Short mmCIF file of C-alpha atoms in Angstrom, two decimals:
data_model
loop_
_atom_site.label_atom_id
_atom_site.label_comp_id
_atom_site.label_asym_id
_atom_site.label_seq_id
_atom_site.Cartn_x
_atom_site.Cartn_y
_atom_site.Cartn_z
CA MET A 13 66.74 -41.55 64.49
CA LYS A 14 65.88 -44.18 67.11
CA GLN A 15 64.34 -47.29 65.62
CA THR A 16 62.18 -49.50 67.85
CA ARG A 17 63.09 -53.15 67.64
CA LYS A 18 60.41 -55.79 67.81
CA ARG A 19 60.71 -58.52 70.40
CA LEU A 20 61.96 -61.93 69.29
CA GLY A 21 58.69 -63.73 70.14
CA ASP A 22 56.60 -61.28 68.10
CA LEU A 23 58.98 -61.59 65.13
CA LEU A 24 58.75 -65.39 65.19
CA VAL A 25 54.94 -65.28 65.37
CA GLU A 26 54.80 -62.72 62.52
CA SER A 27 57.04 -64.83 60.30
CA GLY A 28 54.73 -67.84 60.83
CA LEU A 29 57.42 -69.98 62.51
CA LEU A 30 55.62 -69.99 65.85
CA SER A 31 52.00 -69.87 66.99
CA GLU A 32 50.87 -67.45 69.71
CA ALA A 33 49.93 -70.44 71.90
CA GLN A 34 53.43 -71.94 71.59
CA LEU A 35 54.98 -68.58 72.46
CA GLN A 36 52.84 -68.23 75.59
CA THR A 37 53.64 -71.86 76.62
CA ALA A 38 57.38 -71.23 76.26
CA LEU A 39 57.17 -67.92 78.16
CA GLY A 40 55.18 -69.56 80.94
CA GLU A 41 57.37 -72.65 81.31
CA LYS A 42 60.89 -71.26 80.80
CA SER A 43 63.11 -71.24 83.86
CA MET A 44 64.36 -68.07 85.53
CA GLY A 45 67.11 -66.39 83.54
CA GLN A 46 66.64 -68.68 80.53
CA LYS A 47 66.57 -66.91 77.17
CA LEU A 48 63.37 -67.24 75.15
CA GLY A 49 65.31 -68.57 72.14
CA ASP A 50 66.78 -71.41 74.24
CA ALA A 51 63.35 -72.26 75.70
CA LEU A 52 61.85 -72.49 72.18
CA LEU A 53 64.73 -74.69 70.93
CA GLU A 54 64.41 -76.97 73.96
CA ARG A 55 60.73 -77.60 73.17
CA GLY A 56 61.46 -78.15 69.47
CA TYR A 57 59.10 -75.35 68.37
CA ILE A 58 61.75 -73.84 66.07
CA THR A 59 65.17 -74.88 64.80
CA GLU A 60 68.41 -73.09 65.54
CA GLN A 61 68.68 -72.11 61.89
CA GLN A 62 65.24 -70.44 61.96
CA LEU A 63 66.19 -68.58 65.15
CA ILE A 64 69.44 -67.38 63.54
CA GLU A 65 67.60 -66.09 60.46
CA VAL A 66 65.18 -64.08 62.61
CA LEU A 67 68.03 -62.70 64.77
CA GLU A 68 69.95 -61.81 61.61
CA PHE A 69 66.95 -59.82 60.41
CA GLN A 70 66.23 -58.29 63.83
CA LEU A 71 69.79 -57.28 64.73
CA GLY A 72 71.23 -56.72 61.27
CA ILE A 73 74.15 -59.00 62.16
CA PRO A 74 75.32 -61.37 59.38
CA HIS A 75 75.01 -65.14 59.74
CA VAL A 76 78.05 -67.30 58.99
CA SER A 77 78.23 -71.04 58.31
CA LEU A 78 81.38 -72.61 59.78
CA TYR A 79 81.16 -75.76 57.69
CA ARG A 80 84.58 -75.85 55.90
CA TYR A 81 85.32 -72.25 56.94
CA PRO A 82 88.97 -71.26 56.22
CA PHE A 83 90.02 -70.52 59.84
CA ASP A 84 93.30 -68.79 60.67
CA PRO A 85 94.99 -71.03 63.33
CA LYS A 86 97.06 -68.04 64.60
CA LEU A 87 93.91 -66.45 65.99
CA PHE A 88 93.22 -69.40 68.30
CA SER A 89 96.00 -68.20 70.61
CA ILE A 90 94.19 -64.84 71.00
CA VAL A 91 90.96 -66.46 72.25
CA PRO A 92 91.73 -69.37 74.64
CA LYS A 93 89.80 -72.62 74.21
CA GLU A 94 88.14 -72.41 77.67
CA MET A 95 86.82 -68.92 76.91
CA ALA A 96 85.63 -70.04 73.46
CA ILE A 97 83.67 -73.00 74.89
CA ARG A 98 82.29 -71.08 77.88
CA ASN A 99 80.96 -68.20 75.78
CA LEU A 100 80.29 -70.14 72.55
CA ILE A 101 82.52 -67.98 70.35
CA ILE A 102 85.23 -68.63 67.75
CA PRO A 103 87.58 -66.15 66.02
CA LEU A 104 87.08 -65.97 62.23
CA LYS A 105 89.55 -63.46 60.80
CA LYS A 106 91.56 -60.32 61.56
CA ASP A 107 91.40 -57.18 59.51
CA GLY A 108 93.69 -54.39 60.75
CA GLU A 109 92.35 -53.37 64.17
CA LYS A 110 89.21 -55.47 63.79
CA LEU A 111 88.73 -59.05 65.01
CA PHE A 112 85.75 -60.89 63.53
CA ILE A 113 84.10 -63.31 65.94
CA ALA A 114 81.29 -65.85 65.37
CA MET A 115 78.94 -66.01 68.38
CA ALA A 116 75.92 -68.11 69.27
CA ASP A 117 74.49 -65.10 71.16
CA PRO A 118 75.51 -61.79 69.55
CA MET A 119 73.56 -59.93 72.29
CA ASP A 120 76.10 -61.07 74.92
CA PHE A 121 77.73 -57.67 75.38
CA TYR A 122 79.73 -58.77 78.47
CA THR A 123 81.66 -61.27 76.37
CA ILE A 124 82.21 -58.69 73.60
CA ASP A 125 83.59 -56.23 76.21
CA ASP A 126 85.80 -58.95 77.73
CA LEU A 127 87.20 -59.76 74.30
CA ARG A 128 87.84 -56.11 73.49
CA LEU A 129 89.77 -55.61 76.75
CA SER A 130 91.72 -58.91 76.61
CA THR A 131 92.69 -58.74 72.92
CA GLY A 132 92.92 -54.99 72.30
CA PHE A 133 90.96 -55.36 69.03
CA GLN A 134 87.69 -53.82 67.94
CA ILE A 135 85.22 -56.72 67.92
CA ASP A 136 82.93 -57.34 64.96
CA THR A 137 80.34 -60.10 65.40
CA ALA A 138 78.55 -62.64 63.24
CA ILE A 139 75.93 -65.24 64.25
CA ALA A 140 76.62 -68.98 64.04
CA SER A 141 74.74 -71.92 65.49
CA LYS A 142 75.83 -73.36 68.82
CA ASP A 143 76.53 -76.81 67.31
CA ASP A 144 78.55 -75.24 64.48
CA ILE A 145 80.73 -73.33 66.95
CA LEU A 146 81.32 -76.31 69.27
CA ARG A 147 82.11 -78.58 66.32
CA SER A 148 84.67 -76.08 64.99
CA ILE A 149 86.28 -75.53 68.43
CA ASN A 150 86.71 -79.28 68.91
CA LYS A 151 88.04 -79.74 65.40
CA TYR A 152 90.48 -76.84 65.02
CA TYR A 153 91.71 -75.94 68.52
CA ASP A 154 94.51 -78.05 69.99
CA MET A 155 96.19 -78.47 66.61
CA ASP A 156 99.43 -77.17 68.10
CA GLU A 157 103.05 -78.35 67.86
CA GLY A 158 102.77 -81.15 70.44
CA PHE A 159 99.83 -82.54 68.54
CA GLU A 160 101.56 -82.33 65.18
CA GLU A 161 104.65 -83.96 66.66
CA LEU A 162 102.58 -86.89 67.92
CA LEU A 163 100.90 -87.29 64.53
CA ASN A 164 104.10 -87.10 62.53
CA ASN A 165 106.62 -88.81 64.76
CA SER A 166 106.56 -92.49 63.89
CA SER A 167 108.89 -93.35 66.80
CA THR A 168 105.92 -93.07 69.22
CA GLU A 169 105.03 -96.70 68.46
CA ALA A 170 105.78 -98.21 71.84
CA ASN A 171 108.10 -95.86 73.67
CA VAL A 172 105.57 -93.52 75.25
CA GLU A 173 106.19 -93.78 78.97
CA GLU A 174 103.36 -94.63 81.37
CA GLU A 175 103.51 -91.09 82.87
CA LYS A 176 102.76 -89.57 79.46
CA LEU A 177 99.69 -91.78 79.09
CA VAL A 178 98.38 -90.79 82.53
CA ASP A 179 99.25 -87.08 82.18
CA GLN A 180 96.15 -84.99 81.40
CA ASP A 181 98.11 -82.51 79.27
CA SER A 182 100.05 -84.97 77.13
CA PRO A 183 99.27 -84.86 73.38
CA VAL A 184 97.71 -88.35 73.39
CA ALA A 185 95.41 -87.40 76.31
CA ARG A 186 94.34 -84.28 74.43
CA LEU A 187 93.72 -86.33 71.28
CA VAL A 188 91.41 -88.73 73.17
CA ASN A 189 89.59 -85.78 74.79
CA GLN A 190 89.17 -84.19 71.39
CA ILE A 191 87.74 -87.42 69.87
CA LEU A 192 85.24 -87.65 72.76
CA ALA A 193 84.31 -83.94 72.65
CA ASN A 194 83.77 -84.11 68.89
CA ALA A 195 81.48 -87.12 69.33
CA ALA A 196 79.43 -85.26 71.94
CA THR A 197 79.07 -82.22 69.67
CA LEU A 198 77.93 -84.38 66.74
CA LYS A 199 75.57 -86.25 69.12
CA ALA A 200 77.21 -89.56 68.15
CA SER A 201 76.01 -92.69 69.94
CA ASP A 202 79.20 -94.72 69.32
CA ILE A 203 82.86 -94.13 68.47
CA HIS A 204 84.66 -96.88 66.52
CA ILE A 205 88.46 -96.95 66.53
CA ASP A 206 89.25 -99.34 63.67
CA PRO A 207 92.83 -100.58 63.20
CA GLN A 208 93.69 -101.22 59.55
CA GLU A 209 96.85 -102.38 57.84
CA THR A 210 98.41 -98.94 57.32
CA LYS A 211 96.20 -96.58 59.34
CA VAL A 212 93.68 -96.22 62.17
CA ALA A 213 90.20 -94.97 61.25
CA VAL A 214 88.07 -93.10 63.80
CA ARG A 215 84.39 -93.48 62.89
CA TYR A 216 81.32 -91.98 64.55
CA ARG A 217 77.81 -93.41 64.48
CA VAL A 218 75.55 -90.38 64.10
CA ASP A 219 71.79 -90.96 63.81
CA GLY A 220 72.43 -94.67 63.34
CA VAL A 221 74.84 -94.31 60.41
CA LEU A 222 78.63 -94.77 60.65
CA ARG A 223 80.94 -92.27 59.02
CA THR A 224 84.71 -91.78 59.11
CA GLU A 225 85.60 -88.62 61.00
CA ARG A 226 89.40 -88.79 60.83
CA VAL A 227 92.23 -91.12 59.86
CA LEU A 228 95.27 -91.40 62.11
CA PRO A 229 98.71 -92.83 61.23
CA LYS A 230 99.29 -96.48 62.20
CA HIS A 231 102.05 -95.64 64.73
CA MET A 232 99.47 -93.91 66.96
CA GLN A 233 97.42 -97.06 67.45
CA SER A 234 99.21 -98.39 70.53
CA VAL A 235 99.31 -95.09 72.47
CA LEU A 236 95.66 -94.36 71.65
CA THR A 237 94.59 -97.85 72.76
CA ALA A 238 96.68 -97.61 75.94
CA ARG A 239 95.25 -94.19 76.86
CA ILE A 240 91.64 -95.38 76.44
CA LYS A 241 92.38 -98.53 78.47
CA ILE A 242 93.90 -96.45 81.29
CA LEU A 243 90.83 -94.18 81.39
CA SER A 244 88.47 -97.17 81.58
CA LYS A 245 90.66 -99.11 84.07
CA LEU A 246 91.33 -102.02 81.70
CA ASP A 247 94.49 -104.15 81.60
CA ILE A 248 96.86 -102.39 79.18
CA THR A 249 99.18 -105.40 78.99
CA GLU A 250 96.46 -107.76 77.72
CA HIS A 251 95.91 -107.63 73.94
CA ARG A 252 94.71 -111.16 73.18
CA ILE A 253 91.26 -111.29 74.76
CA PRO A 254 88.23 -108.96 74.56
CA GLN A 255 87.78 -106.58 77.51
CA ASP A 256 84.89 -104.43 78.73
CA GLY A 257 85.01 -101.32 80.88
CA ARG A 258 83.27 -98.04 81.54
CA MET A 259 84.04 -94.49 82.59
CA LYS A 260 82.16 -91.31 83.45
CA ILE A 261 83.25 -88.05 81.87
CA ASN A 262 81.96 -84.49 81.61
CA LEU A 263 81.55 -83.19 78.06
CA ASP A 264 80.28 -79.63 77.57
CA PHE A 265 79.12 -79.64 81.22
CA HIS A 266 77.06 -82.82 80.61
CA PRO A 267 77.74 -86.05 82.51
CA VAL A 268 78.31 -88.78 79.90
CA ASP A 269 78.66 -92.47 80.70
CA VAL A 270 81.02 -94.22 78.26
CA ARG A 271 81.02 -97.99 77.82
CA ILE A 272 84.20 -99.40 76.28
CA SER A 273 84.62 -102.71 74.48
CA THR A 274 87.91 -103.95 73.01
CA LEU A 275 88.22 -106.78 70.48
CA PRO A 276 91.49 -108.31 69.20
CA THR A 277 91.61 -108.26 65.36
CA VAL A 278 94.40 -109.18 62.92
CA TYR A 279 95.58 -105.54 62.81
CA GLY A 280 95.37 -104.88 66.56
CA GLU A 281 92.60 -104.08 68.99
CA LYS A 282 89.37 -102.55 67.70
CA ILE A 283 87.76 -100.31 70.30
CA VAL A 284 84.12 -99.27 70.41
CA LEU A 285 83.01 -96.58 72.86
CA ARG A 286 79.27 -96.20 73.45
CA LEU A 287 78.22 -92.79 74.74
CA LEU A 288 75.20 -92.54 77.02
CA ASP A 289 74.29 -88.91 77.67
CA LEU A 290 72.98 -88.96 81.24
CA GLY A 291 71.61 -85.43 80.89
CA SER A 292 69.31 -86.08 77.95
CA THR A 293 67.50 -89.29 78.83
CA LEU A 294 64.03 -89.46 77.36
CA ASN A 295 61.86 -89.90 80.41
CA ASP A 296 58.57 -88.90 78.85
CA ILE A 297 56.50 -91.42 76.89
CA GLU A 298 54.84 -88.55 74.99
CA LYS A 299 58.20 -87.60 73.44
CA LEU A 300 59.10 -91.05 72.07
CA GLY A 301 57.31 -90.61 68.74
CA PHE A 302 54.27 -92.84 69.41
CA ASN A 303 51.28 -91.92 67.25
CA LYS A 304 48.01 -91.27 69.15
CA ILE A 305 46.54 -94.77 68.71
CA ASN A 306 49.78 -96.55 69.65
CA LEU A 307 50.33 -94.25 72.63
CA ALA A 308 46.86 -95.03 74.00
CA ARG A 309 47.47 -98.78 73.50
CA PHE A 310 50.91 -98.68 75.14
CA THR A 311 49.82 -96.66 78.18
CA GLY A 312 46.83 -98.98 78.54
CA MET A 313 49.21 -101.98 78.61
CA ILE A 314 51.64 -100.60 81.18
CA GLU A 315 48.87 -99.48 83.50
CA LYS A 316 47.61 -103.06 83.93
CA PRO A 317 48.68 -104.54 87.29
CA THR A 318 49.93 -107.87 85.86
CA GLY A 319 51.23 -109.47 82.66
CA ILE A 320 54.36 -109.30 80.53
CA ILE A 321 55.08 -106.42 78.17
CA LEU A 322 57.87 -107.08 75.68
CA ILE A 323 59.76 -104.43 73.73
CA THR A 324 61.54 -105.89 70.71
CA GLY A 325 63.95 -104.75 68.03
CA PRO A 326 67.62 -105.06 67.05
CA THR A 327 70.52 -103.55 69.01
CA GLY A 328 70.39 -99.75 69.05
CA SER A 329 66.68 -99.43 68.26
CA GLY A 330 65.88 -97.42 71.39
CA LYS A 331 64.34 -100.27 73.42
CA SER A 332 66.00 -99.13 76.67
CA SER A 333 64.71 -95.55 76.25
CA THR A 334 61.15 -96.84 75.85
CA LEU A 335 61.54 -99.10 78.90
CA TYR A 336 62.93 -96.30 81.05
CA ALA A 337 60.17 -93.92 79.91
CA ALA A 338 57.57 -96.56 80.86
CA LEU A 339 59.21 -97.06 84.28
CA ASN A 340 59.31 -93.31 84.79
CA ARG A 341 55.55 -93.13 84.11
CA LEU A 342 54.91 -95.96 86.64
CA ASN A 343 57.35 -94.67 89.28
CA HIS A 344 55.21 -93.64 92.30
CA GLU A 345 55.82 -93.83 96.01
CA GLU A 346 53.16 -96.55 96.41
CA VAL A 347 54.87 -99.09 94.13
CA ASN A 348 58.07 -101.10 94.51
CA ILE A 349 59.94 -101.23 91.19
CA ILE A 350 63.02 -103.48 90.86
CA THR A 351 65.09 -103.97 87.71
CA VAL A 352 67.77 -106.49 86.77
CA GLU A 353 69.94 -105.19 83.89
CA ASP A 354 73.14 -105.88 82.00
CA PRO A 355 74.53 -103.26 82.30
CA VAL A 356 72.57 -100.62 84.25
CA GLU A 357 72.57 -97.85 81.63
CA TYR A 358 70.74 -95.00 83.37
CA GLN A 359 70.24 -94.68 87.10
CA LEU A 360 66.66 -93.76 87.95
CA GLU A 361 65.73 -92.23 91.29
CA GLY A 362 63.31 -94.25 93.41
CA ILE A 363 63.94 -97.49 91.46
CA ASN A 364 66.06 -100.39 92.73
CA GLN A 365 68.43 -101.47 89.97
CA ILE A 366 70.50 -104.67 89.99
CA GLN A 367 73.56 -105.25 87.81
CA VAL A 368 74.01 -108.71 86.27
CA ASN A 369 77.45 -110.26 86.88
CA PRO A 370 77.88 -113.73 85.29
CA ASN A 371 81.43 -114.05 86.73
CA ILE A 372 80.00 -114.58 90.21
CA GLY A 373 76.90 -116.42 89.02
CA MET A 374 74.59 -113.39 89.21
CA THR A 375 72.51 -114.10 86.09
CA PHE A 376 69.18 -112.64 84.96
CA ALA A 377 67.34 -115.74 86.20
CA LYS A 378 69.06 -115.69 89.62
CA GLY A 379 68.45 -111.95 90.04
CA LEU A 380 64.84 -112.38 89.02
CA ARG A 381 64.28 -115.15 91.59
CA ALA A 382 65.77 -112.95 94.32
CA ILE A 383 63.57 -110.01 93.26
CA LEU A 384 60.42 -112.10 93.73
CA ARG A 385 61.27 -112.39 97.45
CA GLN A 386 61.52 -108.58 97.72
CA ASP A 387 57.76 -107.87 97.47
CA PRO A 388 57.87 -106.09 94.10
CA ASN A 389 54.94 -104.62 92.14
CA ILE A 390 56.78 -103.99 88.88
CA ILE A 391 59.83 -105.89 87.59
CA MET A 392 62.02 -104.92 84.66
CA VAL A 393 64.29 -107.58 83.16
CA GLY A 394 66.94 -106.08 80.87
CA GLU A 395 66.70 -108.88 78.33
CA ILE A 396 65.17 -112.35 78.04
CA ARG A 397 68.07 -114.40 76.64
CA ASP A 398 67.32 -117.98 77.67
CA LYS A 399 64.59 -120.43 78.68
CA GLU A 400 65.30 -120.10 82.42
CA THR A 401 64.89 -116.28 82.44
CA ALA A 402 61.80 -116.52 80.20
CA GLU A 403 60.13 -119.06 82.51
CA VAL A 404 60.84 -117.08 85.71
CA ALA A 405 59.53 -113.89 84.01
CA VAL A 406 56.36 -115.69 82.86
CA ARG A 407 55.72 -117.16 86.31
CA ALA A 408 56.35 -113.75 87.94
CA SER A 409 53.68 -112.19 85.72
CA LEU A 410 51.22 -114.99 86.54
CA THR A 411 51.69 -114.44 90.29
CA GLY A 412 50.47 -110.85 90.12
CA HIS A 413 53.42 -108.77 88.92
CA LEU A 414 53.83 -106.46 85.94
CA VAL A 415 56.96 -107.54 84.07
CA LEU A 416 58.68 -105.38 81.43
CA SER A 417 61.46 -106.80 79.28
CA THR A 418 63.19 -106.73 75.89
CA LEU A 419 63.72 -109.42 73.28
CA HIS A 420 65.73 -109.44 70.04
CA THR A 421 63.21 -110.18 67.28
CA ASN A 422 62.23 -108.46 64.04
CA ASP A 423 58.55 -107.81 64.72
CA SER A 424 55.92 -108.11 67.43
CA ILE A 425 54.40 -111.46 66.36
CA GLY A 426 57.88 -112.99 66.01
CA SER A 427 58.38 -112.50 69.77
CA ILE A 428 55.73 -115.09 70.58
CA THR A 429 57.39 -117.59 68.21
CA ARG A 430 60.76 -116.79 69.82
CA LEU A 431 59.47 -117.57 73.33
CA LEU A 432 57.96 -120.86 72.10
CA ASP A 433 61.32 -121.71 70.41
CA MET A 434 63.08 -121.11 73.73
CA GLY A 435 60.97 -123.92 75.14
CA VAL A 436 58.39 -121.99 77.20
CA GLU A 437 55.06 -123.85 77.31
CA PRO A 438 52.41 -122.38 74.93
CA PHE A 439 49.79 -122.09 77.71
CA LEU A 440 52.24 -120.06 79.84
CA VAL A 441 53.06 -117.72 76.93
CA ALA A 442 49.37 -117.28 76.06
CA SER A 443 48.23 -116.50 79.58
CA SER A 444 51.09 -114.16 80.55
CA ILE A 445 51.77 -111.82 77.60
CA SER A 446 49.57 -108.73 77.54
CA GLY A 447 51.31 -106.78 74.79
CA ILE A 448 54.37 -106.48 72.54
CA VAL A 449 55.96 -103.33 71.12
CA ALA A 450 58.32 -103.64 68.13
CA GLN A 451 60.35 -100.53 67.37
CA ARG A 452 63.07 -99.06 65.15
CA LEU A 453 64.81 -95.70 65.05
CA ILE A 454 64.65 -93.79 61.77
CA ARG A 455 66.35 -90.53 60.81
CA LYS A 456 64.31 -87.34 60.63
CA VAL A 457 64.49 -84.93 57.70
CA CYS A 458 66.64 -81.92 58.68
CA ARG A 459 64.20 -79.09 59.37
CA ASP A 460 66.69 -76.46 58.19
CA CYS A 461 67.09 -77.70 54.62
CA ALA A 462 63.84 -79.64 54.07
CA GLU A 463 62.20 -79.15 50.68
CA VAL A 464 58.84 -80.35 49.33
CA HIS A 465 58.99 -82.79 46.41
CA GLU A 466 56.51 -84.63 44.25
CA PRO A 467 56.32 -88.31 45.30
CA SER A 468 57.84 -90.72 42.77
CA GLN A 469 55.71 -93.37 41.04
CA ARG A 470 57.31 -96.04 43.21
CA GLU A 471 56.40 -94.12 46.39
CA VAL A 472 52.78 -93.73 45.26
CA GLU A 473 52.65 -97.51 44.65
CA ILE A 474 54.17 -98.32 48.09
CA PHE A 475 51.60 -96.07 49.82
CA ALA A 476 48.71 -97.43 47.75
CA LYS A 477 49.66 -101.00 48.68
CA ARG A 478 49.23 -100.08 52.36
CA GLY A 479 45.93 -98.28 51.66
CA LEU A 480 47.39 -94.79 51.98
CA SER A 481 47.66 -91.84 49.59
CA ILE A 482 50.55 -89.35 49.30
CA ASP A 483 50.60 -85.90 47.65
CA GLN A 484 53.99 -84.54 48.71
CA VAL A 485 57.16 -85.73 50.42
CA TRP A 486 59.87 -83.81 52.26
CA ARG A 487 63.58 -84.28 51.67
CA GLY A 488 66.62 -82.48 53.09
CA LYS A 489 68.96 -81.09 50.44
CA GLY A 490 71.91 -80.98 52.89
CA CYS A 491 73.25 -78.06 54.95
CA SER A 492 75.96 -77.37 57.53
CA SER A 493 73.46 -78.03 60.31
CA CYS A 494 73.02 -81.70 59.26
CA ASN A 495 76.57 -82.22 57.93
CA MET A 496 75.23 -82.31 54.35
CA SER A 497 73.28 -85.53 54.99
CA GLY A 498 69.75 -84.10 54.76
CA TYR A 499 68.84 -85.81 58.05
CA LYS A 500 69.13 -84.60 61.64
CA GLY A 501 67.97 -86.45 64.74
CA ARG A 502 65.99 -89.67 65.00
CA ILE A 503 62.47 -90.70 65.88
CA ALA A 504 61.03 -94.12 66.72
CA ILE A 505 58.47 -96.01 64.64
CA HIS A 506 56.37 -98.52 66.55
CA GLU A 507 54.19 -101.59 66.14
CA VAL A 508 52.03 -102.09 69.23
CA LEU A 509 50.37 -105.50 69.41
CA VAL A 510 47.76 -105.90 72.15
CA VAL A 511 47.32 -109.64 72.79
CA ASN A 512 43.56 -110.39 72.95
CA ASP A 513 41.66 -113.59 73.77
CA GLU A 514 41.48 -114.75 70.14
CA MET A 515 45.27 -114.50 69.84
CA ARG A 516 45.69 -116.40 73.12
CA LYS A 517 43.63 -119.29 71.68
CA VAL A 518 45.81 -119.36 68.55
CA VAL A 519 48.99 -119.61 70.70
CA MET A 520 47.46 -122.29 72.96
CA ASN A 521 46.41 -124.41 69.97
CA GLY A 522 49.83 -124.02 68.31
CA GLU A 523 48.28 -122.54 65.15
CA SER A 524 50.34 -120.90 62.42
CA PHE A 525 52.13 -117.56 62.43
CA SER A 526 49.93 -116.28 59.57
CA LYS A 527 46.75 -116.81 61.67
CA MET A 528 48.25 -114.50 64.33
CA ARG A 529 48.97 -111.92 61.65
CA GLU A 530 45.37 -112.05 60.38
CA LEU A 531 44.10 -111.45 63.92
CA ALA A 532 46.56 -108.55 64.34
CA ILE A 533 45.24 -106.96 61.11
CA LYS A 534 41.65 -107.54 62.31
CA ALA A 535 42.51 -105.76 65.59
CA LYS A 536 43.70 -102.75 63.51
CA THR A 537 47.33 -103.10 64.56
CA ILE A 538 49.52 -100.41 62.96
CA PHE A 539 52.56 -102.28 61.63
CA LEU A 540 56.08 -100.79 61.57
CA ILE A 541 55.90 -99.97 57.85
CA ASP A 542 52.51 -98.24 58.29
CA ASP A 543 53.70 -96.13 61.21
CA GLY A 544 56.77 -95.16 59.16
CA LEU A 545 54.70 -94.20 56.10
CA LEU A 546 52.38 -92.11 58.29
CA LYS A 547 55.46 -90.23 59.49
CA VAL A 548 56.48 -89.70 55.82
CA LYS A 549 53.03 -88.17 55.22
CA GLN A 550 53.63 -85.80 58.14
CA GLY A 551 56.95 -84.71 56.58
CA ILE A 552 59.02 -86.12 59.48
CA THR A 553 61.06 -88.65 57.47
CA THR A 554 61.53 -90.07 53.96
CA THR A 555 60.24 -93.26 52.30
CA GLU A 556 63.85 -94.47 51.72
CA GLU A 557 64.55 -94.21 55.45
CA VAL A 558 61.40 -96.16 56.37
CA LEU A 559 62.17 -98.93 53.84
CA ARG A 560 65.74 -99.12 55.19
CA MET A 561 64.36 -100.08 58.59
CA ALA A 562 60.99 -101.74 57.98
CA ILE A 563 60.53 -104.36 55.27
CA PRO A 564 57.11 -104.36 53.55
CA ASP A 565 55.46 -107.78 53.53
#
């Protein structure tokens, strides 16, 4: 009896995971040859877990979670690593003539046929998420004899020849590649290689939180350090001073820019690698997490022809992404946009970007002065660090330019105080600044394991204090998709302060910080904590996460 199968889109609409409008949008916008499932994931309409559950129901193929799955290492020789990565498959177990394979796309019959012919086994499939498969490939493949020998052989301390370090197929090269590939799969922003007294810890910063991924024996420290230095063209003979370098690599067919920083510590050199995924830059202001009011205020600010717009927050709070998204919005043929950055993180087409180099005297202030002779309309200064840069930026904005920059302060009003502390005249600050955006990145509740909870008494009190009410909160209970943390991905919370005439008078007259705050409240400014709590109400994040990043006053 032939059974008619429903189409994936109809199934998702029926199960209430997708609206008809979203389905039609995805069908209309998806590129040629792109699968509907991938198009829906790309737009964030559904999660991979939801897609898997529907496919499981539609195809009758079981779903398998690879988190702590007991893999059989002997099977990895049957399916080569390149084939596994290319087709997003991983062998699970063997049972007589049957080989069980986890696949991201169980409808890929070409791959199933290939496997049957190359292995001689009958292929039985299960569904697993793409991230799960890539994470498992990076973790369990390559654990062969050469690797084990490198891990166990304590004589590798200093007698690995230079050729071995340069050789792409040497165990240490494969180890470094594996550390980088793992970081890309976990969407880590930084890799920390921490030397300790008896071991070397490799830690990843995922969604802003550091966690130890693996611990290596102490004797591997020198070869690991040397290999990373060779890749980033640093001096491998120098261990006493900090060094900085960068390299470009391809991970899972994505170009990734890696910035490397070494720091001598008592137990050897600590290395931090920052990964900048060049393929996934956020170039759209709409996707940065601004709420409607803040988005309207921010776009209003950047569309003014003159003035300074400051984006503030600590390191790693997504300031650069917001700046680049703003530049992308302003990037037209009719305007001349020039930036001076340290370092240039993402290269944007149609924008002239200058790299700061203090060794030859190319500072922010010097670059900024040179830019002013290049007939610019919009100037972006990577960071205002000193009085000289601040003064040139202020004067540039007063002579008819729009200036965008970043500043390290805790909130929007604190930026004005910071500029005055640097020694910039109050009348210059008052007349030049048109708006300030303070932002932080907070973790989002994992959509796959989110559960509704009653708010605690403390949460009700926190909301009431800010004039808000709360009926339910969402929390992730932990699943393989979010590595049991309950959080997956990050979103920005913002505080957009539009500087009006009353505020300008307060700055000019040197009045107190609290007066500025009163005027900000009067102008209905949404503070960081408020924006965070509104996102808790929407079920995007948790109160704990908001309080971790934004302190209530």
